[in-house]
Coordinates of C-alpha atoms in Angstrom, one line a residue:
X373 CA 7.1 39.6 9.3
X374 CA 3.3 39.5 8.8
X375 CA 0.7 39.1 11.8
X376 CA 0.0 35.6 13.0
X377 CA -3.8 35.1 12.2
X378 CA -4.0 36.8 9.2
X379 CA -4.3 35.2 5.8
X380 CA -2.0 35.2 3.2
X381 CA -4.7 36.5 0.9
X382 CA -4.7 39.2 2.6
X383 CA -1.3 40.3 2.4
X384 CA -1.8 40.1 -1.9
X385 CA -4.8 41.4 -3.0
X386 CA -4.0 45.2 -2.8
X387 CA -4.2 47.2 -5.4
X388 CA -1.5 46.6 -7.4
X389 CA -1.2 50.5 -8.3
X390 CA -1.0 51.9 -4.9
X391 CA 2.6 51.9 -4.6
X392 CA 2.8 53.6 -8.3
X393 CA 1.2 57.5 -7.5
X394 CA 4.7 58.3 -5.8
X395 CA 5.9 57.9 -9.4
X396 CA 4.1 61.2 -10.0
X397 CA 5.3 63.3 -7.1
X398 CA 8.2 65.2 -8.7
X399 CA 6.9 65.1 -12.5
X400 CA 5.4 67.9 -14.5
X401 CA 1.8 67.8 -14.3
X402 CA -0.3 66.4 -17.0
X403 CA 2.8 63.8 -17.1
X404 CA 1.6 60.4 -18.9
X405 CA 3.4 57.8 -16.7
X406 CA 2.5 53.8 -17.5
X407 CA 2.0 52.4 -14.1
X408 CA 4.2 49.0 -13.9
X409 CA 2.2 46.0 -15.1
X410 CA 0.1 47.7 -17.4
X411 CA -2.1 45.6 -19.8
X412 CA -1.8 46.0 -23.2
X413 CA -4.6 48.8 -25.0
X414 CA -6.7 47.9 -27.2
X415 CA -9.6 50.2 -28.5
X416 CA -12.9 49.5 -29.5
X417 CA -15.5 51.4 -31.0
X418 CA -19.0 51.5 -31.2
X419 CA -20.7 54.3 -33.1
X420 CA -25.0 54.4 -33.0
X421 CA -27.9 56.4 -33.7
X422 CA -31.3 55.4 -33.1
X423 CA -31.9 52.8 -36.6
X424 CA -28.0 51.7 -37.0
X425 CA -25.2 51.2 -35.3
X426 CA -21.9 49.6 -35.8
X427 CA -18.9 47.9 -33.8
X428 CA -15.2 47.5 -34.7
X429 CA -12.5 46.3 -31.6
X430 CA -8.9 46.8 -31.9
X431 CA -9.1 50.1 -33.7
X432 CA -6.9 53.0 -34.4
X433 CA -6.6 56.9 -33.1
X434 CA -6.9 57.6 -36.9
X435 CA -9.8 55.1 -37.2
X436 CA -11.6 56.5 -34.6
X437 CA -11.5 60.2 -36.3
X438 CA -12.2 59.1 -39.5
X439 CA -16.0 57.5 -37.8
X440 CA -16.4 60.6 -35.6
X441 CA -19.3 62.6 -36.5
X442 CA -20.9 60.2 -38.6
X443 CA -22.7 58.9 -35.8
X444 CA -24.6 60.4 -33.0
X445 CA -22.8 58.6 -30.2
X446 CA -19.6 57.1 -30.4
X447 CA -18.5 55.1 -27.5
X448 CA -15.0 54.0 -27.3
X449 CA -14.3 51.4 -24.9
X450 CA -10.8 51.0 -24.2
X451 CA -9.0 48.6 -21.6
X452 CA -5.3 48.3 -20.7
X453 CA -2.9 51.4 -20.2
X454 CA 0.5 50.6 -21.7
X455 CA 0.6 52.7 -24.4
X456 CA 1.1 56.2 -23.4
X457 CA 1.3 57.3 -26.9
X458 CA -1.6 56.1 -28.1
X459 CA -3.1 58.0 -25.2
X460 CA -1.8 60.8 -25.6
X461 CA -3.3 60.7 -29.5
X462 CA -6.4 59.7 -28.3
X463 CA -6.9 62.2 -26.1
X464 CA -5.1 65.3 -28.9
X465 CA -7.7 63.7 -31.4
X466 CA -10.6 64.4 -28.6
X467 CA -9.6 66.9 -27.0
X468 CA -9.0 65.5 -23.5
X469 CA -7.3 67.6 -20.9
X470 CA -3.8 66.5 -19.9
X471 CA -4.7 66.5 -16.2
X472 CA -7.6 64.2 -17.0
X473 CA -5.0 61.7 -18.7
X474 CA -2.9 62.0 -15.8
X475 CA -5.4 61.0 -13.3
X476 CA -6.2 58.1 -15.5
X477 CA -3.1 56.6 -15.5
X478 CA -2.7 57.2 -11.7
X479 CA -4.0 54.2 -9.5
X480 CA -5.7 54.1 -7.8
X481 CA -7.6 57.5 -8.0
X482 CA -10.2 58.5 -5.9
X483 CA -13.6 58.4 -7.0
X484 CA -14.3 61.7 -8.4
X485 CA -16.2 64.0 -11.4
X486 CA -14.4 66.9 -12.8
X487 CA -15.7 69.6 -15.9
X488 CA -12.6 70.6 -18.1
X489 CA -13.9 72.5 -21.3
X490 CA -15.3 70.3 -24.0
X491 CA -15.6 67.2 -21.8
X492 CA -16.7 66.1 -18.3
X493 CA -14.3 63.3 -16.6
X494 CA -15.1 60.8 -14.2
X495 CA -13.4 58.2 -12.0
X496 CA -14.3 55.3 -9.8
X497 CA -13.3 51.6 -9.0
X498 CA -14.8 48.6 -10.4
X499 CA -14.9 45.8 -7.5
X500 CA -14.5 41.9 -8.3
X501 CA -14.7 39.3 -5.1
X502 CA -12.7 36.0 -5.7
X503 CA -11.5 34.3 -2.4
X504 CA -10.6 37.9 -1.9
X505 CA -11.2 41.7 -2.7
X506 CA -9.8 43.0 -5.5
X507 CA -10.3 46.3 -7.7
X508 CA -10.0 47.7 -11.3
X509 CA -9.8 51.8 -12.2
X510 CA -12.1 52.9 -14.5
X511 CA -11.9 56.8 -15.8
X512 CA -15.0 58.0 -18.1
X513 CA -14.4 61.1 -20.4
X514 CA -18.0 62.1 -21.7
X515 CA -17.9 64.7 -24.1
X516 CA -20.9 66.4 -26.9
X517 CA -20.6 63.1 -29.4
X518 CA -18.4 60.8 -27.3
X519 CA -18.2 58.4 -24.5
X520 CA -14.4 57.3 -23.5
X521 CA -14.9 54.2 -21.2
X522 CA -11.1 53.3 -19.7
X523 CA -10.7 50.3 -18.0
X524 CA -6.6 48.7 -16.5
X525 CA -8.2 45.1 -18.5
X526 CA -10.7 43.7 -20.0
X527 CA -13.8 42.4 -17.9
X528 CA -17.7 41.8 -18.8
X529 CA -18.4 45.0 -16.4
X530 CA -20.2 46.4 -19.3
X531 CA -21.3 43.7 -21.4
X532 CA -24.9 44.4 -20.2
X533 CA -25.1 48.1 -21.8
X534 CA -23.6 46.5 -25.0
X535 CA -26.4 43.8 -25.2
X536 CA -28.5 46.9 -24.3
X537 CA -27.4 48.7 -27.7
X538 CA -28.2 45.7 -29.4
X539 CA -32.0 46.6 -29.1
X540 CA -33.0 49.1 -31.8
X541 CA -36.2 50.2 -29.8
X542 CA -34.2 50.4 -26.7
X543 CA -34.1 53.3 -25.0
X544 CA -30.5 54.0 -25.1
X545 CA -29.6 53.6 -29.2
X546 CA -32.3 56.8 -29.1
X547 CA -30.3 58.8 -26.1
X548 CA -27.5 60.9 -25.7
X549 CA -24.0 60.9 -24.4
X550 CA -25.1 61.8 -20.9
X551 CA -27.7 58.1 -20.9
X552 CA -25.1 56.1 -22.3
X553 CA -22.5 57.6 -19.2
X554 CA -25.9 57.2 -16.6
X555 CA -25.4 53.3 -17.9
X556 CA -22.1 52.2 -17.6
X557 CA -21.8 54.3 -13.9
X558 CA -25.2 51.8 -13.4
X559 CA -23.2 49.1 -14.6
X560 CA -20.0 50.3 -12.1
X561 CA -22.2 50.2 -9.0
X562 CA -24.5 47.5 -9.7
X563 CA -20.8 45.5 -10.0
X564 CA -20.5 46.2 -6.0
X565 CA -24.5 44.0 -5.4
X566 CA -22.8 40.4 -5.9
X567 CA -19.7 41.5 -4.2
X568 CA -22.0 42.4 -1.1
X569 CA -23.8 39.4 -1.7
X570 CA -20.2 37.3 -1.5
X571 CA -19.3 39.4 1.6
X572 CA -22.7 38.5 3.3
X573 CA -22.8 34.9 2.9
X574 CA -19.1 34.4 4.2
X575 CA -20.0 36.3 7.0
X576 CA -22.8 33.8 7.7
X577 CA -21.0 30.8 6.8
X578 CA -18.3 32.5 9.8
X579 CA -21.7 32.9 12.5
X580 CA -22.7 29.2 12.1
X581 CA -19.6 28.3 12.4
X582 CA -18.7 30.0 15.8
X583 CA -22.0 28.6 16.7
X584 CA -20.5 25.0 16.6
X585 CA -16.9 25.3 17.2
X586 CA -14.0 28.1 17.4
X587 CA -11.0 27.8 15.9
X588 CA -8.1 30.2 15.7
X589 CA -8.1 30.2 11.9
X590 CA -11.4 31.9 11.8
X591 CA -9.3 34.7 13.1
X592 CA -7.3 35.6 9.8
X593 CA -10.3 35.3 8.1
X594 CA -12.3 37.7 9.7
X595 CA -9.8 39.9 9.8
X596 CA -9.1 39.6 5.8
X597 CA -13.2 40.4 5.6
X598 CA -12.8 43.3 8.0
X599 CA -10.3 44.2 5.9
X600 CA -12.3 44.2 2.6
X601 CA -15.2 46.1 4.1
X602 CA -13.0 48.5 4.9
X603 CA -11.3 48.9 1.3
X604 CA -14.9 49.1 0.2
X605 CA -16.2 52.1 2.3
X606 CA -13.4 54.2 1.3
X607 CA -14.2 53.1 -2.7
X608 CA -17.9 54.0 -2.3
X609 CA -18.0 57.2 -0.1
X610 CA -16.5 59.0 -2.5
X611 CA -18.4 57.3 -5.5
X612 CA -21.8 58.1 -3.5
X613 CA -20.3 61.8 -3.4
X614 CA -19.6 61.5 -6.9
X615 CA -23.0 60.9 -8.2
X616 CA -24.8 63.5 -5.7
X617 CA -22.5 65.9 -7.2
X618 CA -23.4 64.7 -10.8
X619 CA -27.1 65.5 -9.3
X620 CA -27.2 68.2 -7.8
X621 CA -24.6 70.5 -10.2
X622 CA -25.7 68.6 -13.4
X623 CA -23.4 69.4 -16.4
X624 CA -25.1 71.0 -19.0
X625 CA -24.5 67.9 -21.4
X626 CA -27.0 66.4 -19.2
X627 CA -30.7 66.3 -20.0
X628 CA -33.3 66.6 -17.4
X629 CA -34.6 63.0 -17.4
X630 CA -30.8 61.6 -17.2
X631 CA -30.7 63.5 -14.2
X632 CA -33.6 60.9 -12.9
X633 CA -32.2 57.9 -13.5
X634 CA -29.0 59.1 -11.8
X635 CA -30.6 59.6 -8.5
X636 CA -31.3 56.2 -8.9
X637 CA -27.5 55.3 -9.0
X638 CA -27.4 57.9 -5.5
X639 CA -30.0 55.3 -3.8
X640 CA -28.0 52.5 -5.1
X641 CA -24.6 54.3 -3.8
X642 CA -26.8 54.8 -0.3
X643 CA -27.7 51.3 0.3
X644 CA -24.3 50.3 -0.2
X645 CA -23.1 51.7 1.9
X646 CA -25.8 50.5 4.7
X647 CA -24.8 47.0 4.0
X648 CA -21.4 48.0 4.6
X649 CA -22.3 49.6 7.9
X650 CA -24.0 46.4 8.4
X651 CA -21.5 44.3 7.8
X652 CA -18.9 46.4 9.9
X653 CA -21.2 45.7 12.2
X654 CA -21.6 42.4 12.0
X655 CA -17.6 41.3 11.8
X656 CA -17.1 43.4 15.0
X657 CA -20.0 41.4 16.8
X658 CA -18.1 38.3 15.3
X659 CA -15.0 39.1 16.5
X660 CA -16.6 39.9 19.8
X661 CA -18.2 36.2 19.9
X662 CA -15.0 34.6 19.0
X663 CA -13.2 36.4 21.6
X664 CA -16.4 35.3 24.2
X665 CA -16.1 31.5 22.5
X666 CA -12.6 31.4 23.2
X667 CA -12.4 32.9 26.8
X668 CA -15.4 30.4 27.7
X669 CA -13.2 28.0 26.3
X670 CA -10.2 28.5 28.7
X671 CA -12.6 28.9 31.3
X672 CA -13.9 25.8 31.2
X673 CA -10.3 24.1 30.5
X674 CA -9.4 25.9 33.7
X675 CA -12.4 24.4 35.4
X676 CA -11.7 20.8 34.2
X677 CA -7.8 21.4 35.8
X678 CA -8.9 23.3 38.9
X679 CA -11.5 19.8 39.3
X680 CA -8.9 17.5 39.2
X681 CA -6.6 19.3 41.1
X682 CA -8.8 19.9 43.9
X683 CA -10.0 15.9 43.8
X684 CA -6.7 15.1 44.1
X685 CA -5.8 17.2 47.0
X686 CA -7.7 14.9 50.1
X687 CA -6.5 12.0 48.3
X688 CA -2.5 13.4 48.5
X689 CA -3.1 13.5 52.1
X690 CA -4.2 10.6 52.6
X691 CA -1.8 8.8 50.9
X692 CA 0.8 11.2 52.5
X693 CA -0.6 10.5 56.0
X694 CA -0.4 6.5 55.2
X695 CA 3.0 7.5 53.9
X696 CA 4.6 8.4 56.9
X697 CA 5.4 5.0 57.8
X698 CA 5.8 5.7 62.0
X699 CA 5.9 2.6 63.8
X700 CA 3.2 2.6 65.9
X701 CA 0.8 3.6 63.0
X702 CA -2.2 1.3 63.5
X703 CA -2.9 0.4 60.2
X704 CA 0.5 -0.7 59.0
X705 CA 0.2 -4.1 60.9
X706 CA -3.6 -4.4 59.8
X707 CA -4.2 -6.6 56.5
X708 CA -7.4 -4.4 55.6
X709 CA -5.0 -1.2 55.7
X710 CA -3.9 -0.7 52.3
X711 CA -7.8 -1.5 50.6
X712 CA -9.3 0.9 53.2
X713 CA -6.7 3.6 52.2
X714 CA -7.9 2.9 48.8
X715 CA -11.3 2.7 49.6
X716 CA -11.3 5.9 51.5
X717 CA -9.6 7.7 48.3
X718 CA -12.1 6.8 46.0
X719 CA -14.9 7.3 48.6
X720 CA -13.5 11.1 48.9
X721 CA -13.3 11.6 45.2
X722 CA -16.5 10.3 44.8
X723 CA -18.2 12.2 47.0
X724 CA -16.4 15.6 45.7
X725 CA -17.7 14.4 42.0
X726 CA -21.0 14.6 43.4
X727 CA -20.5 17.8 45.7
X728 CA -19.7 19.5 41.7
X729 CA -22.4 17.7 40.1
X730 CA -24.9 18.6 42.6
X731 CA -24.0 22.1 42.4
X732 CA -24.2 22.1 38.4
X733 CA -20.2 23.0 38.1
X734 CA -19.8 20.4 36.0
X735 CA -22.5 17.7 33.9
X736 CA -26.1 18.2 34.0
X737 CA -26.3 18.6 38.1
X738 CA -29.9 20.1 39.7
X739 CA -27.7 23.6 39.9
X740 CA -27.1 24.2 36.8
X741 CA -30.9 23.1 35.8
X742 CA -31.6 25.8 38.3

């Protein structure tokens, strides 16, 4: 039964893969094993030099062989992992370790960069914020005359470095393999900015709202962004490690001034994760404010009670005195009795409401001014 206070969003928006790696406990390794739910592959090509380029989707493996080497960068761009053979051709036709499939196919992985001969693999999360936090693999296989880009479905993660190709005097049609993986990693980690951003301003939206009022339902929700902040520190640690790795052992596909621009993508991995520090931060102080809002809250419920209780003690002895009804009771027999019991109530509860008010317990009073 899940936690009162939590949100049902939070309960949904895991990774739907992270029940699937014990699929690959007891299997051989370098095992190709379609995680449930897989979206359906689909290939696409684009081959460029520095004056042409070209760009076919929904390609073949044989395709894809018959355009290698006519170009010098071919970047396939593949999304959806249902089709274990076509991987498994894909990666023969390239040359792709087994071990690297298998890691691809395995979600979620974490972040990570590993050399196998011929090719250098990579693998990180792509993040996406809607109502909630949610996360796509993506595996990268970067080898002499080849980018593999793998992606569970298709997204516009890296529509920017495509509209970047599109330039013929741009500075990636005339680089490498090892600029063209520098900018879709770019692309990876500058998909975490509007996710922050997203993060930040509910987090806001949450502080002015304690401000004005407490209710139990921000509970769930800060919980659910506690949560997500969470998720994310363990996605980018590693990534952060990732690319220092990338920097400081550079592969030897890597050119010197790739090497610059990826300890740009380091800062950007480093200030990431100080906003996430940040906002760890931040929920714990809010969680600490909405446990002060809510104590001061049943403090001052129990102040209103313990008021009226203690106005209404003098006048339940009065009226139990007056109660009594012994016979010799002066009062009984005198016609004023009964509007001077009354009188004498509301006198005492008066002057109690002033005692408090004078002492600033409740109101405005010259106490509390104090």
């Amino acid at each position: 039964m899940p936690r009162r206070g939590t949100s049902r969003s939070r309960r949904r928006k895991r990774h739907r893969g992270r029940a699937e790696q014990t699929l690959h406990v007891h299997t051989r390794p370098g095992s190709i094993l379609i995680p449930p739910g897989a979206h359906p592959a689909l290939l696409r090509v684009t081959c460029y030099g520095p004056d042409q380029m070209v760009d076919h989707t929904d390609v073949s493996v044989a395709e894809i062989c018959a355009l290698r080497g006519k170009y010098p960068v071919m970047w396939i761009d593949a999304t959806g992992l249902d089709d274990a053979a076509g991987i498994e051709q894909l990666g023969k036709a390239l040359g792709l370790h087994r071990l690297a499939l298998e890691d691809m196919v395995t979600i979620p992985q974490r972040s990570k960069v590993e050399e196998y001969p011929g090719h250098l693999f990579a693998v990180t999360q792509i993040p996406a914020f809607n109502g909630g936090l949610s996360t796509e693999q993506a595996s990268f296989f970067v080898g002499s005359d080849f980018v593999v880009s793998w992606r569970e479905s298709h997204g516009p993660a890296f529509d920017i470095v495509r509209k970047r190709l599109q330039v013929v005097a741009g500075v990636t049609r005339s680089a490498g393999v090892d600029y063209l993986f520098y900018a879709l990693l770019d692309a990876v980690i500058d998909s975490y900015f509007p996710v922050l951003e997203q993060i930040g301003d509910r987090l806001d939206a949450l502080d002015e709202n304690l401000e004005i009022d407490a209710e139990p339902e921000m509970l769930g929700v800060m919980a659910d962004l506690r949560h997500d902040v969470r998720q994310l520190r363990r996605i980018v640690w590693p990534l952060r490690d990732e690319v220092d790795d990338l920097v400081r052992s550079p592969p030897a596909l890597f050119k010197p001034e790739t090497l610059i621009h990826l300890r740009d993508c380091h800062d950007h991995a480093v200030q990431i994760m100080d906003a996430l520090e940040n906002f760890r931060d931040a929920g714990a102080d809010l969680r600490d404010y909405y446990a002060s809002a809510m104590s001061n809250r049943l403090n001052e419920i129990m102040k209103l009670l313990t008021i009226i209780s203690t106005i209404f003690m003098p006048l339940s002895f009065i009226a139990g005195v007056y109660g009594m009804n012994f016979e010799r009771m002066p009062e009984l027999a005198w016609p004023w009795g009964y509007p001077l019991a009354l009188g004498l109530m509301g006198l005492v509860a008066a002057g109690q409401l002033a005692f408090f008010w004078h002492k600033g317990w409740i109101g405005g009073g010259r106490g509390r001014r104090n």
